[in-house]
Short mmCIF file of C-alpha atoms in Angstrom, two decimals:
data_model
loop_
_atom_site.label_atom_id
_atom_site.label_comp_id
_atom_site.label_asym_id
_atom_site.label_seq_id
_atom_site.Cartn_x
_atom_site.Cartn_y
_atom_site.Cartn_z
CA UNK A 1 11.03 12.39 2.79
CA UNK A 2 10.44 11.68 -0.89
CA UNK A 3 9.90 8.51 -2.86
CA UNK A 4 11.50 5.43 -1.34
CA UNK A 5 11.10 1.71 -1.99
CA UNK A 6 12.32 -1.62 -0.65
CA UNK A 7 12.84 -5.10 -2.04
CA UNK A 8 12.50 -8.50 -0.39
CA UNK A 9 14.82 -11.30 -1.47
CA UNK A 10 15.70 -9.13 -4.46
CA UNK A 11 12.06 -8.95 -5.57
CA UNK A 12 10.68 -5.48 -6.28
CA UNK A 13 7.88 -3.89 -4.30
CA UNK A 14 5.10 -4.54 -6.86
CA UNK A 15 5.56 -8.27 -6.24
CA UNK A 16 5.30 -8.04 -2.46
CA UNK A 17 1.90 -8.34 -0.80
CA UNK A 18 1.38 -5.45 1.63
CA UNK A 19 -1.55 -4.94 4.00
CA UNK A 20 -2.53 -2.62 6.85
CA UNK A 21 -4.49 -4.46 9.55
CA UNK A 22 -5.17 -7.11 6.90
CA UNK A 23 -6.58 -4.70 4.26
CA UNK A 24 -4.68 -4.38 0.95
CA UNK A 25 -2.34 -1.43 0.44
CA UNK A 26 -1.20 -2.44 -3.08
CA UNK A 27 -2.89 -0.66 -5.98
CA UNK A 28 -4.85 -3.47 -7.74
CA UNK A 29 -3.95 -2.21 -11.24
CA UNK A 30 -0.18 -1.71 -10.83
CA UNK A 31 0.34 -3.64 -7.55
CA UNK A 32 2.36 -0.66 -6.24
CA UNK A 33 2.45 1.10 -2.86
CA UNK A 34 3.60 4.74 -2.67
CA UNK A 35 4.56 5.37 0.94
CA UNK A 36 5.39 8.96 -0.03
CA UNK A 37 1.63 9.68 -0.13
CA UNK A 38 1.27 9.22 3.64
CA UNK A 39 4.17 10.48 5.69
CA UNK A 40 5.03 9.33 9.25
CA UNK A 41 3.22 6.03 8.71
CA UNK A 42 5.60 4.07 10.94
CA UNK A 43 4.53 6.03 14.04
CA UNK A 44 1.02 4.58 13.61
CA UNK A 45 2.31 1.02 13.33
CA UNK A 46 2.57 -1.21 16.38
CA UNK A 47 4.19 -4.19 14.65
CA UNK A 48 5.32 -5.37 11.21
CA UNK A 49 4.97 -9.03 10.26
CA UNK A 50 7.16 -10.20 7.36
CA UNK A 51 6.82 -13.57 5.62
CA UNK A 52 9.60 -14.18 3.11
CA UNK A 53 9.36 -16.18 -0.07
CA UNK A 54 6.55 -17.43 -2.25
CA UNK A 55 3.32 -17.55 -0.28
CA UNK A 56 -0.42 -17.72 -0.67
CA UNK A 57 -1.73 -14.26 0.18
CA UNK A 58 -5.06 -14.05 1.95
CA UNK A 59 -6.04 -10.81 0.17
CA UNK A 60 -4.59 -8.29 -2.25
CA UNK A 61 -1.62 -8.57 -4.58
CA UNK A 62 -0.11 -12.09 -4.86
CA UNK A 63 3.07 -12.71 -2.88
CA UNK A 64 6.27 -13.44 -4.81
CA UNK A 65 9.08 -11.99 -2.73
CA UNK A 66 6.99 -12.20 0.41
CA UNK A 67 4.23 -10.46 2.33
CA UNK A 68 4.30 -7.58 4.81
CA UNK A 69 1.46 -6.70 7.19
CA UNK A 70 1.56 -3.41 9.10
CA UNK A 71 -0.56 -3.73 12.25
CA UNK A 72 -1.98 -0.87 14.30
CA UNK A 73 -1.78 -1.17 18.06
CA UNK A 74 -4.52 -1.95 20.58
CA UNK A 75 -6.14 0.97 22.43
CA UNK A 76 -4.10 2.33 25.32
CA UNK A 77 -5.42 1.70 28.81
CA UNK A 78 -4.61 5.27 29.86
CA UNK A 79 -4.92 8.65 28.11
CA UNK A 80 -1.80 10.28 26.79
CA UNK A 81 -0.02 11.83 23.84
CA UNK A 82 3.24 13.14 22.49
CA UNK A 83 4.74 16.02 20.52
CA UNK A 84 7.77 15.52 18.26
CA UNK A 85 9.86 18.28 16.68
CA UNK A 86 12.83 17.88 14.32
CA UNK A 87 15.08 20.39 12.56
CA UNK A 88 17.72 19.46 10.00
CA UNK A 89 19.88 20.52 7.11
CA UNK A 90 18.50 22.10 3.92
CA UNK A 91 15.66 23.76 5.85
CA UNK A 92 14.22 20.41 6.94
CA UNK A 93 11.38 20.64 9.46
CA UNK A 94 9.29 17.82 10.89
CA UNK A 95 6.61 17.92 13.57
CA UNK A 96 3.80 15.73 14.86
CA UNK A 97 1.26 15.83 17.65
CA UNK A 98 -0.71 12.80 18.86
CA UNK A 99 -3.31 12.01 21.51
CA UNK A 100 -5.06 8.86 22.77
CA UNK A 101 -8.12 8.91 25.00
CA UNK A 102 -7.35 5.57 26.59
CA UNK A 103 -10.05 2.96 27.16
CA UNK A 104 -13.13 4.77 28.42
CA UNK A 105 -15.73 3.33 30.80
CA UNK A 106 -18.18 2.53 27.97
CA UNK A 107 -15.55 0.56 26.04
CA UNK A 108 -14.84 3.36 23.56
CA UNK A 109 -11.39 4.66 22.63
CA UNK A 110 -10.23 7.44 20.31
CA UNK A 111 -6.85 8.46 18.98
CA UNK A 112 -5.21 10.56 16.32
CA UNK A 113 -1.98 12.05 15.02
CA UNK A 114 -1.22 15.00 12.75
CA UNK A 115 2.18 14.96 11.04
CA UNK A 116 3.98 17.67 9.10
CA UNK A 117 7.25 17.49 7.17
CA UNK A 118 8.93 20.05 4.91
CA UNK A 119 12.36 20.25 3.28
CA UNK A 120 14.14 22.09 0.47
CA UNK A 121 15.96 18.87 -0.42
CA UNK A 122 19.66 18.30 -1.10
CA UNK A 123 19.41 18.55 -4.90
CA UNK A 124 18.27 21.76 -6.54
CA UNK A 125 14.47 21.91 -6.97
CA UNK A 126 13.87 18.77 -4.89
CA UNK A 127 11.76 20.08 -2.03
CA UNK A 128 8.81 18.21 -0.48
CA UNK A 129 5.93 19.16 1.80
CA UNK A 130 3.91 16.47 3.63
CA UNK A 131 0.67 16.68 5.62
CA UNK A 132 -0.87 13.50 7.07
CA UNK A 133 -3.72 12.98 9.53
CA UNK A 134 -4.32 9.63 11.25
CA UNK A 135 -7.51 8.77 13.12
CA UNK A 136 -8.58 5.59 14.88
CA UNK A 137 -11.52 4.66 17.06
CA UNK A 138 -12.65 1.47 18.73
CA UNK A 139 -15.24 -0.18 20.91
CA UNK A 140 -14.64 -3.25 23.06
CA UNK A 141 -17.52 -5.39 24.30
CA UNK A 142 -17.59 -8.64 26.24
CA UNK A 143 -17.46 -10.92 23.17
CA UNK A 144 -17.15 -8.50 20.25
CA UNK A 145 -15.22 -5.44 19.14
CA UNK A 146 -15.40 -2.74 16.48
CA UNK A 147 -12.33 -0.91 15.18
CA UNK A 148 -11.82 1.98 12.72
CA UNK A 149 -8.35 2.74 11.35
CA UNK A 150 -7.84 5.57 8.85
CA UNK A 151 -5.40 8.10 7.43
CA UNK A 152 -5.42 10.95 4.92
CA UNK A 153 -2.17 12.20 3.41
CA UNK A 154 -1.09 14.92 0.99
CA UNK A 155 2.37 15.52 -0.46
CA UNK A 156 3.76 18.16 -2.80
CA UNK A 157 7.06 17.07 -4.34
CA UNK A 158 9.47 18.63 -6.80
CA UNK A 159 10.80 16.06 -9.26
CA UNK A 160 14.39 14.93 -8.83
CA UNK A 161 14.75 11.40 -10.16
CA UNK A 162 16.82 11.86 -13.35
CA UNK A 163 20.46 10.78 -13.38
CA UNK A 164 23.23 13.33 -13.99
CA UNK A 165 26.46 12.95 -15.97
CA UNK A 166 29.63 12.57 -13.83
CA UNK A 167 31.31 15.64 -15.32
CA UNK A 168 28.35 17.81 -14.30
CA UNK A 169 28.38 16.36 -10.78
CA UNK A 170 32.05 17.27 -10.47
CA UNK A 171 31.05 20.91 -10.94
CA UNK A 172 27.79 20.82 -8.94
CA UNK A 173 26.76 17.78 -6.93
CA UNK A 174 23.32 19.32 -6.31
CA UNK A 175 22.46 19.80 -10.00
CA UNK A 176 18.94 18.69 -11.00
CA UNK A 177 17.95 18.62 -14.71
CA UNK A 178 14.29 19.14 -13.76
CA UNK A 179 12.92 22.67 -13.77
CA UNK A 180 11.32 24.25 -10.69
CA UNK A 181 7.88 24.02 -12.38
CA UNK A 182 8.17 20.25 -12.86
CA UNK A 183 6.58 18.78 -9.73
CA UNK A 184 3.77 16.60 -8.44
CA UNK A 185 0.92 16.84 -5.94
CA UNK A 186 -0.66 13.60 -4.68
CA UNK A 187 -2.84 12.47 -1.82
CA UNK A 188 -4.12 9.18 -0.47
CA UNK A 189 -7.02 8.24 1.81
CA UNK A 190 -7.47 4.93 3.61
CA UNK A 191 -10.13 3.69 6.01
CA UNK A 192 -11.09 0.27 7.36
CA UNK A 193 -13.95 -0.67 9.68
CA UNK A 194 -13.51 -4.12 11.23
CA UNK A 195 -15.97 -6.07 13.39
CA UNK A 196 -14.85 -9.10 15.40
CA UNK A 197 -17.12 -11.54 17.23
CA UNK A 198 -16.21 -14.55 19.38
CA UNK A 199 -18.58 -17.51 18.92
CA UNK A 200 -17.90 -19.77 21.83
CA UNK A 201 -14.37 -20.36 23.06
CA UNK A 202 -12.95 -21.78 19.81
CA UNK A 203 -14.40 -19.71 16.94
CA UNK A 204 -13.70 -16.12 15.93
CA UNK A 205 -15.49 -14.35 13.05
CA UNK A 206 -14.22 -11.10 11.51
CA UNK A 207 -15.92 -8.92 8.89
CA UNK A 208 -14.46 -5.72 7.48
CA UNK A 209 -15.11 -3.01 4.91
CA UNK A 210 -12.28 -0.86 3.55
CA UNK A 211 -11.59 2.02 1.16
CA UNK A 212 -8.27 2.99 -0.45
CA UNK A 213 -8.09 5.94 -2.83
CA UNK A 214 -5.32 8.09 -4.35
CA UNK A 215 -5.39 11.12 -6.66
CA UNK A 216 -3.07 13.82 -7.95
CA UNK A 217 -0.95 15.00 -10.85
CA UNK A 218 2.62 15.51 -12.04
CA UNK A 219 3.87 18.19 -14.45
CA UNK A 220 6.58 17.96 -17.10
CA UNK A 221 7.67 20.34 -19.85
CA UNK A 222 6.92 19.10 -23.38
CA UNK A 223 10.50 20.00 -24.30
CA UNK A 224 13.13 20.53 -21.56
CA UNK A 225 14.87 23.22 -23.63
CA UNK A 226 12.07 25.02 -25.47
CA UNK A 227 9.52 24.69 -22.63
CA UNK A 228 6.54 25.49 -24.84
CA UNK A 229 3.83 23.70 -22.84
CA UNK A 230 3.67 22.37 -19.30
CA UNK A 231 2.00 18.96 -19.47
CA UNK A 232 -0.11 17.89 -16.49
CA UNK A 233 -0.68 14.14 -16.16
CA UNK A 234 -3.45 13.29 -13.70
CA UNK A 235 -4.39 10.11 -11.83
CA UNK A 236 -7.60 9.58 -9.83
CA UNK A 237 -8.22 6.07 -8.57
CA UNK A 238 -9.89 4.19 -5.73
CA UNK A 239 -10.97 0.73 -4.69
CA UNK A 240 -13.42 -0.49 -2.10
CA UNK A 241 -13.56 -4.00 -0.73
CA UNK A 242 -14.85 -6.33 1.93
CA UNK A 243 -13.68 -9.54 3.58
CA UNK A 244 -15.05 -12.12 5.99
CA UNK A 245 -12.92 -14.66 7.85
CA UNK A 246 -13.67 -17.38 10.39
CA UNK A 247 -11.01 -18.97 12.60
CA UNK A 248 -11.55 -22.15 14.60
CA UNK A 249 -9.05 -23.75 16.94
CA UNK A 250 -8.58 -26.76 19.22
CA UNK A 251 -5.55 -28.01 21.11
CA UNK A 252 -4.08 -29.54 17.95
CA UNK A 253 -5.92 -28.13 14.93
CA UNK A 254 -6.36 -24.50 13.84
CA UNK A 255 -8.22 -23.56 10.67
CA UNK A 256 -9.09 -20.28 8.93
CA UNK A 257 -11.55 -19.75 6.09
CA UNK A 258 -12.03 -16.46 4.25
CA UNK A 259 -13.70 -14.65 1.36
CA UNK A 260 -12.61 -11.34 -0.16
CA UNK A 261 -13.75 -9.00 -2.96
CA UNK A 262 -12.78 -5.54 -4.18
CA UNK A 263 -13.72 -3.21 -7.04
CA UNK A 264 -11.27 -0.69 -8.55
CA UNK A 265 -11.46 2.13 -11.09
CA UNK A 266 -8.74 4.58 -12.09
CA UNK A 267 -8.72 7.60 -14.41
CA UNK A 268 -5.64 8.75 -16.32
CA UNK A 269 -5.74 12.24 -17.88
CA UNK A 270 -3.54 14.75 -19.72
CA UNK A 271 -4.22 18.50 -19.59
CA UNK A 272 -2.36 21.37 -21.26
CA UNK A 273 -3.23 24.84 -20.00
CA UNK A 274 -6.70 23.74 -18.85
CA UNK A 275 -7.43 21.90 -22.12
CA UNK A 276 -8.23 18.18 -21.71
CA UNK A 277 -6.14 16.21 -24.22
CA UNK A 278 -7.29 12.74 -23.17
CA UNK A 279 -8.93 10.68 -20.45
CA UNK A 280 -9.00 6.91 -20.06
CA UNK A 281 -10.24 4.66 -17.28
CA UNK A 282 -9.15 1.23 -16.12
CA UNK A 283 -11.53 -1.03 -14.19
CA UNK A 284 -10.62 -4.08 -12.17
CA UNK A 285 -12.49 -6.54 -9.98
CA UNK A 286 -10.81 -9.22 -7.88
CA UNK A 287 -12.23 -11.94 -5.68
CA UNK A 288 -10.70 -14.80 -3.76
CA UNK A 289 -11.43 -17.49 -1.25
CA UNK A 290 -8.82 -19.17 0.95
CA UNK A 291 -8.44 -21.90 3.54
CA UNK A 292 -5.58 -22.42 6.00
CA UNK A 293 -4.90 -25.40 8.27
CA UNK A 294 -2.32 -25.92 11.01
CA UNK A 295 -1.89 -29.18 12.93
CA UNK A 296 0.28 -29.63 16.03
CA UNK A 297 1.88 -33.05 16.47
CA UNK A 298 4.34 -33.27 19.38
CA UNK A 299 7.39 -31.26 18.25
CA UNK A 300 6.03 -30.79 14.72
CA UNK A 301 3.64 -28.22 13.26
CA UNK A 302 2.18 -29.12 9.86
CA UNK A 303 0.51 -26.40 7.81
CA UNK A 304 -1.22 -26.01 4.47
CA UNK A 305 -3.21 -23.34 2.68
CA UNK A 306 -5.03 -22.98 -0.61
CA UNK A 307 -6.22 -19.86 -2.41
CA UNK A 308 -8.58 -19.59 -5.39
CA UNK A 309 -8.28 -16.15 -6.98
CA UNK A 310 -10.13 -14.43 -9.86
CA UNK A 311 -9.42 -11.06 -11.49
CA UNK A 312 -10.82 -9.11 -14.43
CA UNK A 313 -9.44 -5.95 -16.05
CA UNK A 314 -11.21 -3.71 -18.58
CA UNK A 315 -10.33 -0.41 -20.21
CA UNK A 316 -12.26 2.56 -21.56
CA UNK A 317 -10.40 5.07 -23.72
CA UNK A 318 -9.60 6.10 -27.28
CA UNK A 319 -8.99 2.47 -28.26
CA UNK A 320 -11.41 -0.39 -27.65
CA UNK A 321 -9.15 -2.89 -25.91
CA UNK A 322 -11.94 -5.00 -24.43
CA UNK A 323 -11.42 -6.92 -21.20
CA UNK A 324 -9.44 -9.89 -19.95
CA UNK A 325 -9.83 -12.15 -16.91
CA UNK A 326 -7.75 -14.71 -15.07
CA UNK A 327 -8.25 -17.50 -12.53
CA UNK A 328 -5.50 -18.88 -10.29
CA UNK A 329 -5.24 -21.77 -7.84
CA UNK A 330 -2.30 -21.31 -5.44
CA UNK A 331 -1.39 -24.10 -2.95
CA UNK A 332 1.21 -24.20 -0.19
CA UNK A 333 2.26 -26.90 2.29
CA UNK A 334 5.01 -27.03 4.90
CA UNK A 335 6.26 -28.27 8.24
CA UNK A 336 8.03 -26.75 11.25
CA UNK A 337 10.17 -28.81 13.65
CA UNK A 338 10.59 -27.34 17.15
CA UNK A 339 14.09 -28.45 18.09
CA UNK A 340 14.10 -26.65 21.47
CA UNK A 341 12.21 -23.77 23.12
CA UNK A 342 14.60 -21.33 21.43
CA UNK A 343 15.17 -23.04 18.09
CA UNK A 344 12.99 -24.29 15.26
CA UNK A 345 13.40 -25.04 11.57
CA UNK A 346 10.85 -25.18 8.79
CA UNK A 347 10.46 -25.95 5.09
CA UNK A 348 7.64 -25.23 2.66
CA UNK A 349 6.74 -25.51 -0.98
CA UNK A 350 4.19 -23.30 -2.68
CA UNK A 351 3.05 -21.79 -5.94
CA UNK A 352 2.19 -18.13 -6.57
CA UNK A 353 0.67 -16.73 -9.77
CA UNK A 354 -0.51 -13.28 -10.72
CA UNK A 355 -1.94 -11.31 -13.61
CA UNK A 356 0.03 -8.61 -15.50
CA UNK A 357 -0.06 -5.00 -14.33
CA UNK A 358 -1.87 -2.30 -16.30
CA UNK A 359 1.44 -1.17 -17.80
CA UNK A 360 2.29 -4.73 -18.87
CA UNK A 361 -1.09 -4.99 -20.60
CA UNK A 362 -1.35 -1.57 -22.29
CA UNK A 363 2.18 -0.29 -22.93
CA UNK A 364 2.14 1.30 -26.37
CA UNK A 365 -1.62 0.96 -26.83
CA UNK A 366 -3.25 3.33 -24.34
CA UNK A 367 -2.75 7.13 -24.07
#
């Protein structure tokens, strides 16, 4: 409980494409994912698919170190639920309650989970308090289905990320240079509605609409010693997007075509004792189309994909920084040799490109 990150092949998280049921989790401006905003996420995940190395991402942030898709599970056939309780050191408390309706006679299903986590933390002034609510619903017809996956999380965290000199740690291993008043409060909301339709026995069409928004603030003293003013830095951002994909398959050939678009805006603010010092807003639009082919030839599987991606970033603040846009063409080809039912080997070559993050673009020029 608190901020945590992972790397893939030594590549940091902002260069890993992450999705939830195919919808982007990465913030389009900074390409980051803050799992701290939505606690207990793994209990809502049925499987995690990891593709390592340079790849052509279908949607979202381009893949350098790899791509990770978190997939929710299918509706349960039978109703049920669970309650989980945990107690630990440093006044750590965790609890969750979940329920699934099972598949009802009309094809509907409902499910949800509420999760709570609270701890004082090991370091001084490093406590956290999490509240997250997950909700999903679905409908299954003869040839089509509709699925809603969503969560809403809130976390209050005391800051504890500064390093401490060794001689201080020898006296007090729990020492934290941050004051009790220096903390943050963030929340994140996510929802995706996905419709799937089978057209014949070989074609599947999927259309989805998603929303991903995060907002909150963090507070720091203007001077750690004098503590004249408590600065409150605020962030309020969201993006909405849509995608359509069509998959067609025969005994030997499988192909997937897709289109995707999203629109992002994010406010950055600074307030001192209820006085607004500044506000600036970043805007970003991204769009891409992709095609994927896979051909089965005896013990070989040949595959290729191609993505055309466009992005534009603009900024509104104290300085007129204008806008900038990029276009990328990312190809990938490869082959897999099935040596035996339990062994296969593959090789691929691909190219991945991406635009700079907001911080890369504006460091030293924006508020």
